[in-house]
């Protein structure tokens, strides 16, 4: 929850000035990808020369943005006052020092168990969290956290939604000392003496001891004292309490489920805290050797983080092709068809934040609910310049709905369809 | 509805960094206009030197933006993640291949008749359209279209509202082949084989035949099969159906009407689909030799497209003066007074999209509802530094309300008032 | 209400591309401040080298923005399509010529008495205003104003909320002549003759007399005629009238009040006109020698204008330290802790516009409602690395709630806490 040095993968909504960018991390051979991406632009015959140029620029921007991101010298996209995703890890038996952000934070607990406490003017609310919980910490609310596990790291995936329309954000530590430095130390000493009606000596005693950083080791007694859930004990009870409580995404009925995978989803209808943010959260567990249908989100931009497993991801317009492994973050802009495939060896778990979720629809492009099945016979003939029977034969063959048996992956095929 | 090569006039909301830009197409002598525009800046005595400089910069930016637009190398304004207007034409007896946009599209049928079909996961909705219909195609919804006319082109004027807050948008073709290239062809062949559970051969047969582009010739039988309105036949009936139906703007009672012209208008109160877009659509038919009152929209930016006729347009601040003819697009920023005049020879038909329509009011500056009539006697005297009687004499003379007899246009006067 | 040459202090929401900027006017020694600001960045140990660099860039951007602002060559921040604050003054017994803005204007009457008239298509509404009134003039609504005072200037503090999402705005004069130049003079004379159905001579008589500018001397009779409140007399009565009426902020019960100061506040719950703007207005009167608690707004950006008195202001992240005097404008971004102190000699009066006010909370960092008091014992120990007793001793000592006795200011201490 702070500016932590743990493993933090950051990716941004990356749009260029001229063209939508499609991004994914951890592509090993970028030059090759750039070449393929541009080649694909050249193949699209409906594009005129200006559009072709834009498509190629999109490919280049994608690579540049990726390089910038890897060098970490420019964490913020210039062109989108954007949401950002962070992966946060706290070691077993640790305490995360109270802090607040100038951003609304949506978090998903990817691993471990702990307790989050939120501090208000009139009360404190504490909630036990575990793998599968989704929670919103509103901007300005001071929060602290313990990892009560003995062995496991507590891992949170966070979506940061800056309050400012410039997209800049930061965290603020009040309790602290030299490291993390307390914001109190930014004020002059006579201000603090007057504010706290106390002596410089007393202030020095409390605002200079902490030098261990934002995540510190806690004793078993401290852990025990801090993990008792106190959400119910607050002075002015009732209103508001339920809102702040985390939502257990993985205890819901999946929206989609078969042998090849499951999809869990929560939006503002289920969890009111997501309403103002216009965000939905979904968790996909794709069975080893399986895939989800090619589909697109009509309005939402998807920011996805791989939690477990390996696989790959393909997207159209411009064509992006990327291997996925634990910690990979990829972004899918609205209305862009894409597909994700799990490796043969292990399930692929992906957590997704869907931004601009209101009135968003998922439109599947294969399987039983394939939207293209709903096109009239004559329209199929005209569009494909072939017989409707031939089209139907292809479009009706897949009897599953959302998750399918994947391509055999003996060899990691990267060849583009040359059909 | 795709990236079509028809006659497409594009203009953008053009604002500069420093000053509001006022834009209009097809001004024949730009150097002269630039000179006049700047001269007008210099005449305004209430401006200090900095403001005068800004005014002149606005004039220059306007010319630069216009040049960029004409060269078509930069379709997107850098400064507004904007709405864009396109004119779309399909020849008689043609079919427009199914496609979707990452944008909400508001369309007005300017000429011809046809049928639009919208494809959802669970249904298809088809609507007959004809001149005067307004319709919204939401982002991500796959749509196709036929022009059933034997002789007339089907002409649509479209306002594109990108979903992305960067203002970038594009269209996506699923059904297709080499041209338009299907987005399926961006995926590798093993992905497609697994998704459709079929062989590479079958895929190749359907995804490689189409080479005719996005608008293709249809036979009479195909036209007939596709023009039967099917809005009522969809599986899960009821809810939603009415929303998608087009709205017949020209069959409403006009908001303003007299011998000199008529104004038809639809906003979200009449047509729910416009609500989220915050857009209103209006159609003005100005009788030959007539004009509308000088007025301004309090909050809305108006994007106007000339459908028929000739005339001219004048706007204040900075002063823009432009001839109008079929296909001209002009933009009027909020609160900027402007006037449009039809030529002596034919009526002038203009379709307008009003962006940011909520709580917008039109404030007329002449005629019976002239707001300046409502100023107190003493305020008139003070403001004009003359007698209230003299002011009233001028402000009360025009007995019409919105459309007036225009200036005699024997000669095309371009002289600025030097009063 | 126009582009007036009176004393106008303008400051903008100043955010840089990379880092939030914290701004305040009238810092006398900027080089010294820059040095201190950067030094503070270097002291923060939790920052890594990239974050430290950003912090220093924030300091530099702040100085640059301040210089730009002082040179007045660039009134608009490039990075925020922003709200702007203006101070408007009209001499005793003057009339402000009717005009409208392409912006919603929230105004606070800081001094004097007068009458504002708003002109609509179907009516006029007039309201008497005096010190303490808050009022909203919607974009596009033509308004005029008299200062009826015999001796006092009428002083308004205005927050300008541009309609355009580019943040550009300007004012438009209809009634006028050469100065202020009427927008009618931008139209060619044949247009005006047709629109008003009158001769060029008549037009010339009314649109060329005024040369005195936007604020002009009024006679006693004119003042008398124009100050009779006419809000109740309008033709179509009822609806709307109450909305436009000003709200008397200083006649409400203060939200906070003790011997050391008072805080008055109005938001959209009390005054509906503020709803769409998402703005709250507050007025703080800090007793001489007193201060308010260090606190932060969770979501709102505060733009503050000093109306009377002297004092100083400190903010954290980056550290900004600024003297305050009449006319100073300072900006506090969301979630940034800050404090304001009145001088020993006189009360400090500050009017604040809080932008993005919805769901905003003020979180006090000292005093009885100090949020840090609500942290558990063990969390205090862990966070401060000291005993909870020592922490409580400091955090519970201040028995006041929002306003406190300030630091003794014999000498103007600028030394930073080196605790």
PDB file of C-alpha atoms in Angstrom, chain B residues 108-293:
ATOM      1  CA  UNK B 108     -28.772  10.472 -39.540  1.00  0.00           C
ATOM      2  CA  UNK B 109     -30.165   9.164 -42.807  1.00  0.00           C
ATOM      3  CA  UNK B 110     -29.689  12.024 -45.243  1.00  0.00           C
ATOM      4  CA  UNK B 111     -30.854  10.172 -48.355  1.00  0.00           C
ATOM      5  CA  UNK B 112     -32.171   6.809 -49.484  1.00  0.00           C
ATOM      6  CA  UNK B 113     -33.726   3.801 -47.838  1.00  0.00           C
ATOM      7  CA  UNK B 114     -32.312   0.631 -46.438  1.00  0.00           C
ATOM      8  CA  UNK B 115     -32.231  -1.813 -43.561  1.00  0.00           C
ATOM      9  CA  UNK B 116     -29.824  -1.876 -40.631  1.00  0.00           C
ATOM     10  CA  UNK B 117     -29.290  -5.059 -38.646  1.00  0.00           C
ATOM     11  CA  UNK B 118     -27.697  -5.159 -35.184  1.00  0.00           C
ATOM     12  CA  UNK B 119     -26.271  -8.441 -33.916  1.00  0.00           C
ATOM     13  CA  UNK B 120     -26.227  -9.364 -30.235  1.00  0.00           C
ATOM     14  CA  UNK B 121     -25.301 -12.531 -28.346  1.00  0.00           C
ATOM     15  CA  UNK B 122     -28.901 -13.634 -28.098  1.00  0.00           C
ATOM     16  CA  UNK B 123     -30.682 -11.944 -30.983  1.00  0.00           C
ATOM     17  CA  UNK B 124     -30.656  -9.831 -34.087  1.00  0.00           C
ATOM     18  CA  UNK B 125     -32.604  -6.616 -34.570  1.00  0.00           C
ATOM     19  CA  UNK B 126     -33.377  -5.229 -38.038  1.00  0.00           C
ATOM     20  CA  UNK B 127     -34.812  -1.812 -38.776  1.00  0.00           C
ATOM     21  CA  UNK B 128     -35.870  -0.163 -41.990  1.00  0.00           C
ATOM     22  CA  UNK B 129     -34.410   3.298 -42.308  1.00  0.00           C
ATOM     23  CA  UNK B 130     -35.191   6.213 -44.589  1.00  0.00           C
ATOM     24  CA  UNK B 131     -34.372   9.892 -44.939  1.00  0.00           C
ATOM     25  CA  UNK B 132     -34.976  11.609 -41.591  1.00  0.00           C
ATOM     26  CA  UNK B 133     -34.221   8.698 -39.278  1.00  0.00           C
ATOM     27  CA  UNK B 134     -31.803   9.123 -36.375  1.00  0.00           C
ATOM     28  CA  UNK B 135     -30.282   5.975 -34.888  1.00  0.00           C
ATOM     29  CA  UNK B 136     -27.609   5.004 -32.386  1.00  0.00           C
ATOM     30  CA  UNK B 137     -25.344   2.005 -32.903  1.00  0.00           C
ATOM     31  CA  UNK B 138     -23.628   1.325 -29.566  1.00  0.00           C
ATOM     32  CA  UNK B 139     -19.909   0.593 -29.398  1.00  0.00           C
ATOM     33  CA  UNK B 140     -19.049  -3.046 -29.991  1.00  0.00           C
ATOM     34  CA  UNK B 141     -22.371  -3.968 -31.592  1.00  0.00           C
ATOM     35  CA  UNK B 142     -21.846  -5.654 -34.948  1.00  0.00           C
ATOM     36  CA  UNK B 143     -24.033  -4.048 -37.596  1.00  0.00           C
ATOM     37  CA  UNK B 144     -24.689  -4.518 -41.287  1.00  0.00           C
ATOM     38  CA  UNK B 145     -26.676  -2.555 -43.763  1.00  0.00           C
ATOM     39  CA  UNK B 146     -28.281  -2.749 -47.154  1.00  0.00           C
ATOM     40  CA  UNK B 147     -29.199   0.014 -49.552  1.00  0.00           C
ATOM     41  CA  UNK B 148     -32.384  -1.278 -51.095  1.00  0.00           C
ATOM     42  CA  UNK B 149     -32.819   1.659 -53.455  1.00  0.00           C
ATOM     43  CA  UNK B 150     -32.667   1.026 -57.197  1.00  0.00           C
ATOM     44  CA  UNK B 151     -31.320   4.425 -58.099  1.00  0.00           C
ATOM     45  CA  UNK B 152     -30.459   6.442 -55.025  1.00  0.00           C
ATOM     46  CA  UNK B 153     -27.372   6.282 -52.971  1.00  0.00           C
ATOM     47  CA  UNK B 154     -27.932   5.687 -49.297  1.00  0.00           C
ATOM     48  CA  UNK B 155     -26.248   8.580 -47.498  1.00  0.00           C
ATOM     49  CA  UNK B 156     -25.644   8.571 -43.770  1.00  0.00           C
ATOM     50  CA  UNK B 157     -24.119  11.335 -41.677  1.00  0.00           C
ATOM     51  CA  UNK B 158     -22.406   9.846 -38.658  1.00  0.00           C
ATOM     52  CA  UNK B 159     -21.171  11.276 -35.415  1.00  0.00           C
ATOM     53  CA  UNK B 160     -18.470   9.025 -33.980  1.00  0.00           C
ATOM     54  CA  UNK B 161     -18.135   9.036 -30.183  1.00  0.00           C
ATOM     55  CA  UNK B 162     -15.058   7.024 -29.248  1.00  0.00           C
ATOM     56  CA  UNK B 163     -15.267   4.896 -26.116  1.00  0.00           C
ATOM     57  CA  UNK B 164     -11.637   5.527 -25.309  1.00  0.00           C
ATOM     58  CA  UNK B 165     -10.939   8.797 -23.588  1.00  0.00           C
ATOM     59  CA  UNK B 166      -8.091   9.354 -26.010  1.00  0.00           C
ATOM     60  CA  UNK B 167     -10.506   9.817 -28.855  1.00  0.00           C
ATOM     61  CA  UNK B 168      -8.980   7.174 -31.099  1.00  0.00           C
ATOM     62  CA  UNK B 169     -11.383   4.864 -32.873  1.00  0.00           C
ATOM     63  CA  UNK B 170     -11.461   2.273 -35.652  1.00  0.00           C
ATOM     64  CA  UNK B 171     -13.776  -0.307 -37.181  1.00  0.00           C
ATOM     65  CA  UNK B 172     -13.449  -4.082 -36.979  1.00  0.00           C
ATOM     66  CA  UNK B 173     -14.583  -6.617 -39.552  1.00  0.00           C
ATOM     67  CA  UNK B 174     -15.313 -10.184 -38.450  1.00  0.00           C
ATOM     68  CA  UNK B 175     -16.999 -11.624 -41.518  1.00  0.00           C
ATOM     69  CA  UNK B 176     -14.673 -10.878 -44.415  1.00  0.00           C
ATOM     70  CA  UNK B 177     -11.595 -12.295 -45.997  1.00  0.00           C
ATOM     71  CA  UNK B 178      -8.697 -10.534 -47.628  1.00  0.00           C
ATOM     72  CA  UNK B 179     -10.602  -7.281 -48.110  1.00  0.00           C
ATOM     73  CA  UNK B 180     -12.022  -6.237 -45.767  1.00  0.00           C
ATOM     74  CA  UNK B 181      -9.592  -8.258 -43.743  1.00  0.00           C
ATOM     75  CA  UNK B 182     -11.324 -10.215 -41.021  1.00  0.00           C
ATOM     76  CA  UNK B 183     -10.016  -9.787 -37.492  1.00  0.00           C
ATOM     77  CA  UNK B 184      -9.995 -13.579 -37.362  1.00  0.00           C
ATOM     78  CA  UNK B 185      -7.062 -13.468 -39.734  1.00  0.00           C
ATOM     79  CA  UNK B 186      -5.028 -11.736 -37.019  1.00  0.00           C
ATOM     80  CA  UNK B 187      -5.108 -14.905 -34.934  1.00  0.00           C
ATOM     81  CA  UNK B 188      -2.759 -17.797 -35.547  1.00  0.00           C
ATOM     82  CA  UNK B 189      -4.227 -20.806 -37.286  1.00  0.00           C
ATOM     83  CA  UNK B 190      -3.943 -23.218 -34.367  1.00  0.00           C
ATOM     84  CA  UNK B 191      -5.959 -20.800 -32.220  1.00  0.00           C
ATOM     85  CA  UNK B 192      -8.691 -20.674 -34.845  1.00  0.00           C
ATOM     86  CA  UNK B 193      -8.710 -24.427 -35.366  1.00  0.00           C
ATOM     87  CA  UNK B 194      -9.211 -24.952 -31.632  1.00  0.00           C
ATOM     88  CA  UNK B 195     -11.759 -22.132 -31.267  1.00  0.00           C
ATOM     89  CA  UNK B 196     -13.901 -23.363 -34.148  1.00  0.00           C
ATOM     90  CA  UNK B 197     -13.001 -27.040 -33.636  1.00  0.00           C
ATOM     91  CA  UNK B 198     -12.422 -27.375 -37.319  1.00  0.00           C
ATOM     92  CA  UNK B 199      -9.675 -27.846 -39.854  1.00  0.00           C
ATOM     93  CA  UNK B 200      -7.385 -25.264 -41.371  1.00  0.00           C
ATOM     94  CA  UNK B 201      -8.953 -26.068 -44.731  1.00  0.00           C
ATOM     95  CA  UNK B 202     -12.467 -25.193 -43.656  1.00  0.00           C
ATOM     96  CA  UNK B 203     -11.223 -21.966 -42.131  1.00  0.00           C
ATOM     97  CA  UNK B 204      -9.337 -21.062 -45.250  1.00  0.00           C
ATOM     98  CA  UNK B 205     -12.482 -21.620 -47.292  1.00  0.00           C
ATOM     99  CA  UNK B 206     -14.494 -19.048 -45.366  1.00  0.00           C
ATOM    100  CA  UNK B 207     -11.883 -16.488 -44.346  1.00  0.00           C
ATOM    101  CA  UNK B 208     -10.187 -15.913 -47.693  1.00  0.00           C
ATOM    102  CA  UNK B 209     -12.908 -15.489 -50.322  1.00  0.00           C
ATOM    103  CA  UNK B 210     -14.000 -11.913 -49.773  1.00  0.00           C
ATOM    104  CA  UNK B 211     -11.884  -9.513 -51.813  1.00  0.00           C
ATOM    105  CA  UNK B 212     -14.495  -6.947 -52.857  1.00  0.00           C
ATOM    106  CA  UNK B 213     -14.141  -4.570 -49.947  1.00  0.00           C
ATOM    107  CA  UNK B 214     -16.590  -3.414 -47.314  1.00  0.00           C
ATOM    108  CA  UNK B 215     -19.450  -2.449 -49.639  1.00  0.00           C
ATOM    109  CA  UNK B 216     -20.484  -5.085 -52.128  1.00  0.00           C
ATOM    110  CA  UNK B 217     -23.095  -5.503 -54.819  1.00  0.00           C
ATOM    111  CA  UNK B 218     -26.155  -7.548 -53.759  1.00  0.00           C
ATOM    112  CA  UNK B 219     -28.656  -9.375 -55.958  1.00  0.00           C
ATOM    113  CA  UNK B 220     -32.343  -8.511 -55.944  1.00  0.00           C
ATOM    114  CA  UNK B 221     -33.159 -11.702 -54.071  1.00  0.00           C
ATOM    115  CA  UNK B 222     -30.565 -10.960 -51.425  1.00  0.00           C
ATOM    116  CA  UNK B 223     -31.857  -7.402 -51.046  1.00  0.00           C
ATOM    117  CA  UNK B 224     -35.382  -8.682 -50.699  1.00  0.00           C
ATOM    118  CA  UNK B 225     -34.420 -11.251 -48.073  1.00  0.00           C
ATOM    119  CA  UNK B 226     -32.494  -8.700 -46.069  1.00  0.00           C
ATOM    120  CA  UNK B 227     -34.985  -5.821 -46.116  1.00  0.00           C
ATOM    121  CA  UNK B 228     -37.801  -7.523 -44.331  1.00  0.00           C
ATOM    122  CA  UNK B 229     -37.898  -5.731 -40.996  1.00  0.00           C
ATOM    123  CA  UNK B 230     -37.210  -8.256 -38.281  1.00  0.00           C
ATOM    124  CA  UNK B 231     -37.132  -6.114 -35.180  1.00  0.00           C
ATOM    125  CA  UNK B 232     -40.091  -7.930 -33.780  1.00  0.00           C
ATOM    126  CA  UNK B 233     -38.893 -11.521 -34.298  1.00  0.00           C
ATOM    127  CA  UNK B 234     -36.114 -11.768 -31.842  1.00  0.00           C
ATOM    128  CA  UNK B 235     -35.970 -14.632 -29.369  1.00  0.00           C
ATOM    129  CA  UNK B 236     -36.052 -12.870 -26.023  1.00  0.00           C
ATOM    130  CA  UNK B 237     -38.464 -10.067 -26.969  1.00  0.00           C
ATOM    131  CA  UNK B 238     -39.480  -7.027 -24.997  1.00  0.00           C
ATOM    132  CA  UNK B 239     -36.865  -5.013 -23.186  1.00  0.00           C
ATOM    133  CA  UNK B 240     -34.285  -3.192 -25.227  1.00  0.00           C
ATOM    134  CA  UNK B 241     -36.056  -3.514 -28.526  1.00  0.00           C
ATOM    135  CA  UNK B 242     -37.700  -0.122 -28.457  1.00  0.00           C
ATOM    136  CA  UNK B 243     -34.474   1.593 -27.488  1.00  0.00           C
ATOM    137  CA  UNK B 244     -32.662   0.496 -30.590  1.00  0.00           C
ATOM    138  CA  UNK B 245     -35.410   1.480 -32.977  1.00  0.00           C
ATOM    139  CA  UNK B 246     -34.601   4.546 -35.079  1.00  0.00           C
ATOM    140  CA  UNK B 247     -36.277   7.868 -34.361  1.00  0.00           C
ATOM    141  CA  UNK B 248     -37.914   9.693 -37.251  1.00  0.00           C
ATOM    142  CA  UNK B 249     -36.730  13.257 -36.744  1.00  0.00           C
ATOM    143  CA  UNK B 250     -38.549  14.703 -39.754  1.00  0.00           C
ATOM    144  CA  UNK B 251     -41.917  13.300 -38.698  1.00  0.00           C
ATOM    145  CA  UNK B 252     -41.921  15.298 -35.449  1.00  0.00           C
ATOM    146  CA  UNK B 253     -43.446  18.710 -35.034  1.00  0.00           C
ATOM    147  CA  UNK B 254     -40.751  21.235 -35.773  1.00  0.00           C
ATOM    148  CA  UNK B 255     -39.479  23.202 -32.770  1.00  0.00           C
ATOM    149  CA  UNK B 256     -39.380  26.325 -34.894  1.00  0.00           C
ATOM    150  CA  UNK B 257     -41.222  26.928 -38.120  1.00  0.00           C
ATOM    151  CA  UNK B 258     -42.347  29.816 -40.305  1.00  0.00           C
ATOM    152  CA  UNK B 259     -42.135  30.841 -43.938  1.00  0.00           C
ATOM    153  CA  UNK B 260     -38.413  31.281 -43.669  1.00  0.00           C
ATOM    154  CA  UNK B 261     -37.466  27.888 -42.331  1.00  0.00           C
ATOM    155  CA  UNK B 262     -38.037  24.948 -39.979  1.00  0.00           C
ATOM    156  CA  UNK B 263     -35.996  23.397 -37.222  1.00  0.00           C
ATOM    157  CA  UNK B 264     -36.443  19.806 -36.040  1.00  0.00           C
ATOM    158  CA  UNK B 265     -34.719  18.634 -32.902  1.00  0.00           C
ATOM    159  CA  UNK B 266     -34.346  15.434 -30.890  1.00  0.00           C
ATOM    160  CA  UNK B 267     -32.634  15.048 -27.547  1.00  0.00           C
ATOM    161  CA  UNK B 268     -32.507  12.417 -24.831  1.00  0.00           C
ATOM    162  CA  UNK B 269     -35.984  13.327 -23.589  1.00  0.00           C
ATOM    163  CA  UNK B 270     -37.455  12.118 -26.872  1.00  0.00           C
ATOM    164  CA  UNK B 271     -34.948   9.412 -27.694  1.00  0.00           C
ATOM    165  CA  UNK B 272     -33.387   7.613 -24.754  1.00  0.00           C
ATOM    166  CA  UNK B 273     -30.431   6.299 -26.710  1.00  0.00           C
ATOM    167  CA  UNK B 274     -28.960   9.780 -26.804  1.00  0.00           C
ATOM    168  CA  UNK B 275     -28.860  10.090 -23.032  1.00  0.00           C
ATOM    169  CA  UNK B 276     -25.491   8.566 -22.224  1.00  0.00           C
ATOM    170  CA  UNK B 277     -23.954  10.287 -25.206  1.00  0.00           C
ATOM    171  CA  UNK B 278     -25.172  13.697 -24.070  1.00  0.00           C
ATOM    172  CA  UNK B 279     -25.914  14.521 -27.702  1.00  0.00           C
ATOM    173  CA  UNK B 280     -28.865  16.188 -29.448  1.00  0.00           C
ATOM    174  CA  UNK B 281     -29.535  16.084 -33.176  1.00  0.00           C
ATOM    175  CA  UNK B 282     -31.209  18.871 -35.125  1.00  0.00           C
ATOM    176  CA  UNK B 283     -32.139  19.432 -38.724  1.00  0.00           C
ATOM    177  CA  UNK B 284     -32.620  22.914 -40.150  1.00  0.00           C
ATOM    178  CA  UNK B 285     -34.239  23.651 -43.468  1.00  0.00           C
ATOM    179  CA  UNK B 286     -33.662  27.316 -44.228  1.00  0.00           C
ATOM    180  CA  UNK B 287     -35.853  28.647 -47.015  1.00  0.00           C
ATOM    181  CA  UNK B 288     -34.027  30.125 -49.987  1.00  0.00           C
ATOM    182  CA  UNK B 289     -33.085  33.730 -49.326  1.00  0.00           C
ATOM    183  CA  UNK B 290     -33.696  33.329 -45.591  1.00  0.00           C
ATOM    184  CA  UNK B 291     -31.570  33.028 -42.457  1.00  0.00           C
ATOM    185  CA  UNK B 292     -31.877  31.991 -38.848  1.00  0.00           C
ATOM    186  CA  UNK B 293     -31.529  34.496 -36.056  1.00  0.00           C
TER     187      UNK B 293
END
